[in-house]
Amino acid sequence: MLNKYNIKQYIFIISLFLFGIIYSLPNIYNDIPSIKICLLKNKNFNIKVFNNINKIIRKNNLIYIKIYLYNKSMEIIFNNIQNQLNAYKIIKNKLNKNNSIISINNNFLSSIPKWLLFIKAKPIMLGLDLKGGVYFLIQINNNYFLKKLKEKNIEDIKKIINIKNIFFIKNEKLNNFNYKIFFKNLSYRDKVFSFLKNQKNNNIIINYKIINNNGIRIYLDNNELEKIKNSIIENSINVLRNRVNQMGITNAIVQKRNSNNIIVELPGTQNIKKAKDILGSTSTIEFHLINEDNFNNKKNNFLLIDKEIIIDGTYIINANYNKNEYNKPQVNVFLNNKGNKIFSNFTKKHIGKNVVTLLVSYINNKKNIKNKFSVIKKIEVLNIAKIKTQIKNSFSIIGFKNLQEAKKLTLLLKSGKLNTPINIIKEEIIEPLIGRKNIMKGIKAFFISIIICIIFMILYYKIFGVIAVIALFLNILLMISLFSLLPNFTLTMSGIVGIILTLAIAINYNIIINERIKEEIKKILSIQKIIYFGYKGALYSILDSSIINIITTVILYIFGSREMQGFAITTFIGIITSILTSVFITKIIINFLYKNKKIKKLSI
C-alpha cells in the first residue's frame, strides 16, 4: 500500500520532538552574573572585611540579589550584567587601597537545573562576539628559537675539536640560521665537516657547505625554516590550548593567525589579568649540576652551575601541588619515560652532588630601535638539594613563596613547555553588553524571518503550510539541540547567519514538495497517489540541491576562515535536519491526516 506507516514512525516523530525540546531547554536559562572576592594568601574572611565591603555596597546604592559568605571568599549575586559591571568598577576602586584584598573577579554562575545537567544537556557555547570576553593576539619569537638552535649547533662543534681551533665565527644574517665558521687549517675543517655531514639534529635538516679560507657555511634552506616555524607555532598552540583547559574555560578559541601570531579568544572571561598572567607566562623549570668547589667556598656570594641542563619542562607529563609535612607548598613532578631514564641515570652517577632547581622565565623587553622585542632570561633559584639516592620518575620541588605560586607553576608544567618565548602584543576586553546586543540582533533577524515564513506558508498552502510550519519548528529544535551537544562548537554571528539560511532552505524544500503535489493533483489521481508521486518527484530535486550545498559547506569548512567555518557547520547541520523534517517528517504527518480514502480533496 502507498504511504503506509506503522506506529514506529509516529513514535519516532514524538521522540524527535522530545529530544529537541529537552536538549534545547538549557539555552533558555541565563547565566547568573556575580562578583567573587578573595583575600590575600588564602586567608579566611573576617567580619571586618565583610562589613567594609557591605558599607561600600550600601553607600553607593549598588543593586544586588544576594551575598554569600564562604571561609575564604565572598560572592555577590546580581540580577543583570549592567549592575554587575557597575558594582565591579566601584568595589574594585574602593578596595584597591586595601592590601588585604588579592582579587575581585566577575563571574557567571549556571542556573540550569541539575536533572538537565545529569543527562548531559548543556547550552550552546557562545563566541566572543555574542558573549563578550577577552581577546589576545600573541606573537611567537621564532628568531629566538633559531638563535638557540645556532648556539647549540656551535656547542656541538666545540665538543668535536678544541675551542682554540675555532678562531672566528661570523653571522651572515641575524634573522636566520645562517653563519660561517673558520678553522686554522684544512685538516680541522675537513674533520669537522665529515662529522657534521653524518650528524642528525632532532629531525632538523641542517646544511653544511665547504667555503674558502678553511671555512664551513652552516645554514637552513627555506623549506626547513618553514617546517621549523610550523612546528614552533603548533607547539605554542597546543601549550596555550592546554593552559586554557587547565583554567577551566571550555569554549575558548586558540588558533593560528599566521606563521608568527596566534589568536586566543576567551568568551565569558572578564578577568583579563589572570588570563594574561597564565597565557603570557614563559616560566618553566631547569635542573643543573652545581660546581662543588664554588658551592663549598663560603666566601663566594654567587652560584656557579653547569651550563648543560639535566632535564627541563619538556620531560614533564604531569604535576600537582600540595603542602608537605612542614606545611610548605610543593610541586610534585612526574616525568615521561625519556626523562625518567635521563634523570635516573644522572642521579645514580652523581650521588652526593648538589643539584639546583631553577625557575626560568623569558621576559619581553621594550622595543628596540628596529621595532623588535628583545628577550631577557630571568632566573630564580627555587632550591638546592643534595642527591642522596637514585631518583626515578617522580619527585617534589619546594621553595615557593606561597601556594598560589606553586599552583601556577603546576598549571604551566601540566600544559607543556613552550619551545620559544611568546609575547602578548594586543589585548582587548569585549564587554558582555556588546555581546548581548549582538544576540538580540540575531534573535530579531531570526524571528522576523520565521514570522514571514509562517504567514506565507499558511496563507498560500493552507493545511500543508501548517504542516510545513510544524516541521520548521521541529527543525529549529533539532538544530539547537545538536549545536548544544556538538563538542567544541561555538556559535558566532556567522553561525546565526547559517541558521537563518538553513531555515530558508527548509521552507524552499517544502515549497518544492507542495508545488509537485499541486502538479500531481492536475493528473486526477487518488489522494494516496498524489502524495506518493508528489514526494517522490520532489525528493530527487531536493537531494540534488542538498548534495551541492553540502559539498559547498565542506569546502568552506576546510579552506575558510574561522568565521566561515562557523557558518559552514551550522549550514551543514541545518541542511541535514531540513531534509529529515521537510521531506520525511511532513510526509508522515500528511499520511496520518489523509490516510482516510474517503477524502476527495487536499487542502493545499
XYZ file of C-alpha atoms in Angstrom:
604
model
C 0.000 0.000 0.000
C 1.221 3.510 -0.859
C 2.367 5.760 2.018
C 1.938 3.014 4.586
C 3.387 3.854 8.011
C 3.248 1.951 11.275
C 3.265 3.054 14.885
C 7.096 3.134 14.947
C 7.188 6.106 12.575
C 4.835 8.113 14.802
C 6.834 7.205 17.895
C 9.932 8.384 16.020
C 8.366 11.834 15.403
C 7.307 12.176 19.046
C 10.802 11.109 20.163
C 12.398 13.720 17.907
C 10.184 16.438 19.371
C 11.019 15.354 22.933
C 14.732 15.132 22.126
C 14.702 18.587 20.544
C 12.751 20.167 23.407
C 14.791 18.607 26.248
C 18.243 19.274 24.789
C 17.259 22.798 23.734
C 15.985 23.684 27.225
C 19.378 24.679 28.736
C 19.514 27.592 26.297
C 16.581 29.359 27.995
C 18.474 29.553 31.306
C 20.679 32.632 31.624
C 23.975 32.660 33.482
C 23.738 34.500 36.802
C 26.223 37.426 36.990
C 28.248 37.633 40.197
C 31.378 39.123 41.743
C 33.802 36.925 43.685
C 36.194 38.497 46.201
C 39.142 36.569 47.697
C 41.688 37.517 50.359
C 45.457 37.601 50.058
C 47.464 34.478 50.951
C 44.338 32.339 51.085
C 43.258 33.909 54.408
C 39.781 33.436 55.833
C 37.193 36.173 55.519
C 36.585 38.047 58.762
C 33.657 40.204 59.832
C 35.710 43.405 59.490
C 36.397 42.869 55.776
C 32.810 41.753 55.183
C 31.410 44.874 56.866
C 33.790 47.075 54.878
C 32.509 45.647 51.576
C 28.904 45.846 52.791
C 29.449 49.508 53.632
C 30.714 50.200 50.086
C 27.629 48.473 48.629
C 25.163 50.461 50.757
C 26.950 53.797 50.347
C 26.940 53.541 46.534
C 23.382 52.119 46.340
C 24.578 49.058 44.435
C 21.743 46.776 43.325
C 22.264 43.083 44.088
C 20.194 39.988 44.885
C 22.185 38.040 47.494
C 25.579 37.891 49.186
C 27.170 34.534 50.006
C 29.991 34.414 52.555
C 32.405 31.471 52.468
C 35.506 30.694 54.535
C 37.978 32.167 52.059
C 35.800 34.289 49.758
C 32.502 36.090 49.334
C 30.216 36.166 46.301
C 27.727 38.889 45.361
C 24.848 37.874 43.054
C 23.244 40.365 40.628
C 20.095 40.357 38.516
C 21.773 41.630 35.330
C 25.181 42.271 33.778
C 24.886 46.073 33.921
C 24.528 46.034 37.720
C 27.404 43.557 37.945
C 29.750 45.759 35.890
C 28.813 48.916 37.822
C 29.400 47.181 41.149
C 32.676 45.666 39.927
C 34.149 49.052 38.990
C 33.082 50.734 42.244
C 34.132 47.913 44.602
C 37.462 47.418 42.812
C 38.320 51.131 43.010
C 37.409 51.315 46.701
C 39.319 48.167 47.646
C 42.473 48.943 45.658
C 43.903 50.764 48.678
C 43.284 47.764 50.914
C 46.217 45.344 50.791
C 44.157 42.528 52.310
C 42.339 42.013 49.015
C 44.076 39.903 46.406
C 41.422 39.605 43.722
C 37.985 40.754 42.705
C 36.619 38.981 39.653
C 33.467 38.997 37.565
C 31.916 35.532 37.372
C 28.882 33.824 35.887
C 27.000 31.072 37.729
C 24.931 28.439 35.943
C 21.163 28.375 36.603
C 20.497 25.141 34.666
C 18.535 22.524 36.697
C 20.523 19.525 37.923
C 18.344 16.998 36.071
C 19.328 18.581 32.745
C 22.990 18.506 33.700
C 22.582 14.852 34.692
C 21.532 13.881 31.146
C 24.449 15.934 29.721
C 22.174 18.686 28.358
C 24.044 21.960 28.064
C 23.578 25.344 26.389
C 25.189 26.331 23.101
C 28.636 27.795 23.681
C 28.644 31.405 22.510
C 31.582 33.099 20.823
C 33.321 36.314 21.784
C 31.048 38.446 19.589
C 27.917 37.094 21.322
C 29.020 36.594 24.925
C 31.843 39.068 25.406
C 35.171 38.108 26.936
C 38.880 38.556 26.349
C 40.813 38.665 23.064
C 44.591 38.181 22.831
C 46.962 38.417 19.877
C 50.148 36.525 20.771
C 53.453 36.873 18.937
C 55.773 33.870 18.581
C 59.500 34.615 18.797
C 60.819 32.370 16.001
C 64.162 34.183 15.861
C 64.910 33.318 19.479
C 64.431 29.616 18.723
C 66.751 29.850 15.697
C 69.320 31.719 17.780
C 69.282 28.989 20.433
C 69.448 26.305 17.743
C 72.535 28.009 16.310
C 74.157 28.250 19.761
C 73.522 24.559 20.384
C 74.976 23.725 16.991
C 78.124 25.705 17.791
C 78.397 23.953 21.168
C 78.186 20.587 19.403
C 81.021 21.642 17.102
C 83.108 22.778 20.078
C 82.761 19.310 21.556
C 84.317 17.797 18.441
C 87.505 19.851 18.492
C 89.333 22.037 20.944
C 87.784 25.500 21.227
C 91.124 27.115 20.334
C 90.944 25.714 16.834
C 87.979 27.983 16.037
C 89.357 31.471 15.592
C 86.386 33.294 14.001
C 82.618 32.992 13.891
C 80.525 35.203 11.620
C 76.779 35.549 11.131
C 75.660 36.210 7.582
C 72.082 37.017 8.648
C 70.850 37.868 12.114
C 67.302 36.691 11.457
C 68.059 33.244 10.110
C 70.062 30.175 10.999
C 72.892 31.074 8.601
C 76.516 31.544 9.617
C 80.144 30.639 8.862
C 82.846 29.015 10.965
C 86.526 29.293 10.047
C 89.329 26.962 11.159
C 93.095 27.287 11.439
C 93.784 24.670 8.776
C 92.175 22.371 6.213
C 92.693 19.272 8.349
C 90.500 20.561 11.168
C 87.934 21.888 8.734
C 87.647 18.565 6.873
C 87.471 16.595 10.124
C 84.605 18.735 11.431
C 82.848 18.771 8.059
C 82.955 14.962 7.828
C 81.446 14.655 11.304
C 78.727 17.245 10.718
C 77.564 15.667 7.464
C 76.716 12.441 9.328
C 75.120 14.124 12.327
C 71.359 14.137 12.998
C 69.753 17.153 14.700
C 66.389 16.030 16.063
C 64.691 15.802 12.661
C 66.045 19.236 11.654
C 67.961 19.126 8.367
C 70.983 21.430 8.680
C 73.020 22.070 5.536
C 76.829 22.217 5.604
C 78.960 23.575 2.761
C 82.745 23.954 2.406
C 83.806 27.523 1.566
C 87.089 29.362 1.035
C 89.553 30.316 3.795
C 89.164 26.983 5.629
C 85.541 27.678 6.399
C 82.222 25.868 6.630
C 78.902 27.533 5.902
C 76.065 26.254 8.101
C 72.511 27.125 7.088
C 68.875 26.060 6.790
C 67.067 26.186 3.468
C 63.705 27.947 3.135
C 61.678 24.709 3.283
C 63.352 23.686 6.534
C 62.831 27.160 8.008
C 59.127 26.959 7.165
C 58.935 23.483 8.693
C 60.557 24.745 11.913
C 58.205 27.747 12.117
C 55.175 25.471 11.672
C 56.496 23.149 14.381
C 57.034 26.092 16.765
C 53.557 27.513 16.236
C 51.938 24.054 16.589
C 53.763 23.592 19.893
C 52.665 27.055 21.064
C 49.028 26.420 20.090
C 48.986 23.070 21.933
C 50.554 24.556 25.073
C 48.216 27.580 25.083
C 45.201 25.332 24.484
C 46.268 23.132 27.413
C 46.624 26.219 29.608
C 43.145 27.376 28.658
C 41.755 23.922 29.503
C 43.566 23.963 32.855
C 41.876 27.321 33.570
C 38.508 25.581 33.099
C 37.461 27.575 30.009
C 35.674 25.116 27.707
C 34.632 27.241 24.723
C 37.874 29.102 24.103
C 39.363 29.535 20.639
C 43.121 29.107 20.130
C 44.186 29.229 16.509
C 46.960 30.240 14.139
C 46.704 33.658 12.518
C 49.955 33.478 10.527
C 53.444 31.997 10.913
C 54.263 34.415 13.769
C 50.957 35.056 15.569
C 48.262 33.149 17.463
C 44.753 34.342 18.306
C 43.243 33.406 21.684
C 39.599 34.186 22.440
C 38.140 33.504 25.881
C 34.341 34.020 25.725
C 32.706 34.824 29.047
C 36.034 35.629 30.733
C 36.304 39.094 32.252
C 39.390 38.635 34.437
C 41.968 39.800 31.888
C 44.780 39.976 34.474
C 44.545 36.296 35.398
C 44.164 35.182 31.774
C 47.127 37.312 30.690
C 49.246 36.068 33.585
C 48.665 32.413 32.659
C 48.698 32.640 28.860
C 51.638 35.042 28.615
C 53.834 33.194 31.094
C 57.009 31.533 29.806
C 58.020 30.016 33.145
C 59.460 26.527 33.284
C 61.957 24.661 35.448
C 65.507 23.521 34.769
C 67.803 21.262 36.775
C 71.562 21.933 36.746
C 74.547 20.393 38.491
C 76.327 22.760 40.892
C 80.087 23.341 40.825
C 81.077 21.765 44.146
C 84.297 23.783 44.674
C 82.416 27.041 44.259
C 79.497 25.834 46.385
C 81.731 24.715 49.275
C 83.639 28.004 49.295
C 81.610 30.086 51.738
C 83.337 33.294 50.632
C 81.557 33.178 47.273
C 78.281 35.069 47.109
C 77.291 33.591 43.752
C 76.337 30.147 42.486
C 78.373 28.517 39.724
C 76.391 25.878 37.835
C 76.961 23.534 34.928
C 75.661 25.077 31.700
C 74.197 21.778 30.500
C 70.560 21.194 31.504
C 69.908 17.818 33.124
C 66.164 17.921 32.428
C 63.600 20.675 31.926
C 59.835 21.031 31.456
C 59.984 19.117 28.158
C 60.145 15.799 30.024
C 57.295 16.510 32.473
C 53.980 14.768 31.736
C 52.080 15.646 34.903
C 52.294 17.728 38.055
C 50.269 18.582 41.137
C 50.729 20.770 44.190
C 50.110 20.456 47.932
C 51.714 21.226 51.279
C 54.448 18.991 52.686
C 54.894 17.807 56.263
C 56.409 21.194 57.160
C 53.300 22.985 55.851
C 55.312 24.419 52.943
C 53.965 24.488 49.364
C 55.483 21.972 46.978
C 55.016 20.819 43.386
C 55.084 17.088 42.672
C 56.547 16.341 39.248
C 56.116 13.216 37.099
C 58.488 12.506 34.194
C 57.918 10.694 30.914
C 59.923 7.577 30.014
C 62.764 9.510 28.377
C 63.003 11.980 31.261
C 62.871 9.137 33.770
C 65.788 7.396 32.049
C 67.903 10.575 31.858
C 67.244 11.690 35.455
C 67.561 8.199 36.889
C 70.970 7.623 35.243
C 72.176 11.098 36.198
C 71.224 10.845 39.882
C 72.707 7.346 40.073
C 76.084 8.624 38.816
C 76.086 11.811 40.917
C 75.013 10.656 44.395
C 76.396 13.114 46.934
C 76.462 16.006 44.462
C 74.241 19.110 44.665
C 71.585 19.990 42.101
C 69.870 23.367 41.756
C 66.260 23.802 40.623
C 65.825 26.977 38.577
C 62.596 28.772 37.742
C 63.313 30.192 34.286
C 61.199 32.896 32.631
C 61.650 34.827 29.402
C 60.608 38.474 29.642
C 59.999 40.563 26.543
C 61.807 43.859 26.921
C 60.634 47.107 25.295
C 61.031 47.501 21.546
C 64.472 48.483 20.343
C 65.429 50.833 17.513
C 64.458 48.235 14.896
C 60.981 47.970 16.471
C 61.613 44.428 17.704
C 61.251 42.905 21.150
C 64.399 41.754 22.921
C 64.168 38.764 25.246
C 65.610 38.802 28.758
C 66.119 35.485 30.532
C 65.126 35.731 34.198
C 66.419 33.012 36.520
C 65.270 32.372 40.079
C 66.737 29.700 42.345
C 63.928 27.643 43.837
C 66.036 25.252 45.877
C 69.320 23.386 46.166
C 69.245 19.701 47.038
C 71.886 17.029 47.561
C 71.364 13.788 45.650
C 71.127 11.111 48.351
C 69.791 8.279 46.225
C 68.791 7.425 42.677
C 65.648 9.343 41.670
C 63.307 7.853 39.107
C 60.080 9.100 37.540
C 58.727 11.430 40.252
C 59.969 13.900 42.844
C 58.919 17.107 44.626
C 60.069 20.727 44.277
C 59.968 23.199 47.177
C 60.994 26.842 47.583
C 57.762 28.594 46.620
C 56.670 31.804 48.326
C 53.048 30.702 48.622
C 50.571 28.079 47.452
C 49.360 30.282 44.571
C 52.869 30.320 43.084
C 53.032 26.529 43.308
C 49.572 26.258 41.764
C 50.547 28.479 38.828
C 53.739 26.519 38.095
C 51.763 23.265 38.293
C 49.350 24.547 35.655
C 52.222 25.628 33.390
C 54.101 22.334 33.765
C 50.980 20.261 33.061
C 50.306 22.318 29.929
C 53.693 21.567 28.357
C 56.841 23.554 27.632
C 56.930 26.339 25.062
C 59.719 25.915 22.501
C 60.254 29.673 22.315
C 59.181 32.817 24.227
C 55.838 34.416 23.397
C 54.596 37.965 23.774
C 51.036 39.298 24.074
C 51.056 42.216 21.618
C 47.338 43.009 21.731
C 44.666 42.507 24.362
C 41.050 43.558 24.295
C 38.040 43.138 26.579
C 34.722 42.690 24.784
C 32.027 43.826 27.216
C 29.168 41.327 27.791
C 26.664 44.064 26.957
C 28.076 44.302 23.426
C 27.636 40.552 23.038
C 24.092 40.820 24.403
C 23.266 43.448 21.757
C 24.595 41.140 19.031
C 22.463 38.282 20.379
C 19.361 40.480 20.330
C 20.115 41.487 16.733
C 20.470 37.825 15.782
C 17.250 36.843 17.582
C 15.391 39.735 15.966
C 16.521 38.696 12.481
C 15.681 35.079 13.317
C 12.113 35.795 14.456
C 11.355 38.211 11.621
C 12.367 35.570 9.076
C 10.351 32.893 10.934
C 7.180 35.019 11.119
C 7.352 35.924 7.422
C 7.822 32.247 6.501
C 4.919 31.123 8.726
C 2.496 33.715 7.324
C 3.439 32.890 3.738
C 3.235 29.095 4.152
C -0.137 29.083 5.948
C -1.815 31.602 3.630
C -0.543 30.013 0.438
C -0.535 26.283 1.251
C -3.230 26.048 3.981
C -3.067 22.679 5.851
C 0.118 21.718 4.037
C 1.533 25.083 5.095
C 0.654 24.380 8.743
C 2.410 21.008 8.483
C 5.452 22.750 6.977
C 5.476 25.176 9.931
C 5.337 22.250 12.403
C 8.296 20.686 10.574
C 10.083 24.042 10.680
C 9.752 24.248 14.475
C 10.988 20.670 14.814
C 13.897 21.610 12.554
C 14.772 24.549 14.817
C 14.593 22.358 17.934
C 16.816 19.707 16.355
C 19.390 22.280 15.230
C 19.563 23.925 18.658
C 19.840 20.573 20.457
C 22.560 19.324 18.083
C 24.535 22.566 18.407
C 24.283 22.198 22.188
C 25.579 18.612 22.089
C 28.286 19.183 19.472
C 31.723 19.055 21.191
C 33.872 22.197 20.917
C 31.223 24.024 18.866
C 30.999 27.776 19.442
C 28.177 29.844 17.958
C 29.077 33.226 16.466
C 27.214 35.782 14.355
C 28.315 33.950 11.197
C 26.750 30.795 12.649
C 23.459 32.621 13.223
C 23.535 33.669 9.562
C 23.955 29.987 8.668
C 20.924 29.050 10.799
C 18.728 31.682 9.133
C 19.912 30.485 5.719
C 19.002 26.863 6.507
C 15.512 27.924 7.586
C 15.088 29.449 4.137
C 16.383 26.196 2.636
C 13.888 24.183 4.719
C 10.993 26.377 3.563
C 12.225 26.027 -0.013
C 12.142 22.227 0.332
C 8.505 22.403 1.466
C 7.626 24.725 -1.414
C 9.166 22.243 -3.892
C 7.141 19.387 -2.349
C 3.878 21.340 -2.287
C 4.271 22.528 -5.879
C 4.931 18.961 -7.053
C 1.811 17.792 -5.212
C -0.180 20.526 -6.991
C 1.102 19.202 -10.314
C 0.027 15.659 -9.383
C -3.472 16.932 -8.448
C -3.948 18.066 -12.062
C -3.461 14.437 -13.211
C -6.676 13.426 -11.377
C -5.060 10.656 -9.309
C -6.136 9.216 -5.960
C -5.173 11.096 -2.814
C -2.577 8.497 -1.847
C -1.011 8.507 -5.335
C -0.890 12.318 -5.395
C 1.001 12.354 -2.090
C 3.284 9.479 -3.108
C 4.290 10.799 -6.547
C 4.448 14.388 -5.298
C 7.020 13.493 -2.647
C 8.862 11.095 -4.954
C 9.256 13.739 -7.664
C 10.334 16.417 -5.187
C 12.816 14.143 -3.414
C 15.213 13.940 -6.366
C 15.296 17.732 -6.820
C 15.812 18.265 -3.075
C 18.628 15.706 -2.860
C 20.384 17.176 -5.919
C 20.421 20.703 -4.489
C 21.276 19.424 -0.988
C 24.325 17.493 -2.207
C 25.635 20.622 -3.945
C 25.039 22.694 -0.787
C 26.728 20.081 1.417
C 29.797 19.963 -0.847
C 29.980 23.773 -0.714
C 29.823 23.837 3.097
C 32.531 21.158 3.375
C 34.820 23.212 1.098
C 34.081 26.339 3.156
C 34.951 24.476 6.360
C 38.238 23.101 5.006
C 39.549 26.245 3.327
C 37.629 29.049 5.034
C 38.481 31.274 7.982
C 37.120 30.621 11.467
C 34.045 32.746 10.718
C 33.419 30.764 7.539
C 33.853 27.501 9.441
C 31.146 28.520 11.922
C 28.853 29.366 9.035
C 29.682 26.043 7.321
C 28.944 23.926 10.428
C 25.531 25.480 11.100
C 24.600 25.298 7.412
C 25.714 21.653 7.100
C 23.724 20.513 10.148
C 20.774 22.671 9.067
C 20.659 21.020 5.627
C 20.619 17.527 7.167
C 17.841 18.390 9.652
C 15.912 20.205 6.904
C 15.887 17.087 4.700
C 14.749 14.989 7.666
C 11.939 17.331 8.758
C 10.798 18.836 5.444
C 10.744 15.582 3.475
C 10.255 12.624 5.800
C 8.526 14.114 8.855
C 5.992 16.132 6.831
C 5.142 13.051 4.757
C 4.449 11.004 7.893
C 2.181 13.765 9.282
C 0.346 14.207 5.949
C -0.186 10.470 5.636
C -1.625 10.404 9.165
C -4.124 13.157 8.251
C -5.097 11.840 4.806
C -4.958 8.083 5.243
C -8.806 8.015 5.072
C -9.552 7.166 1.400
C -12.951 8.923 1.528
C -11.201 12.324 1.396
C -11.614 13.664 -2.144
C -9.620 16.923 -1.907
C -6.304 18.031 -0.430
C -6.120 21.328 1.481
C -3.281 22.888 -0.480
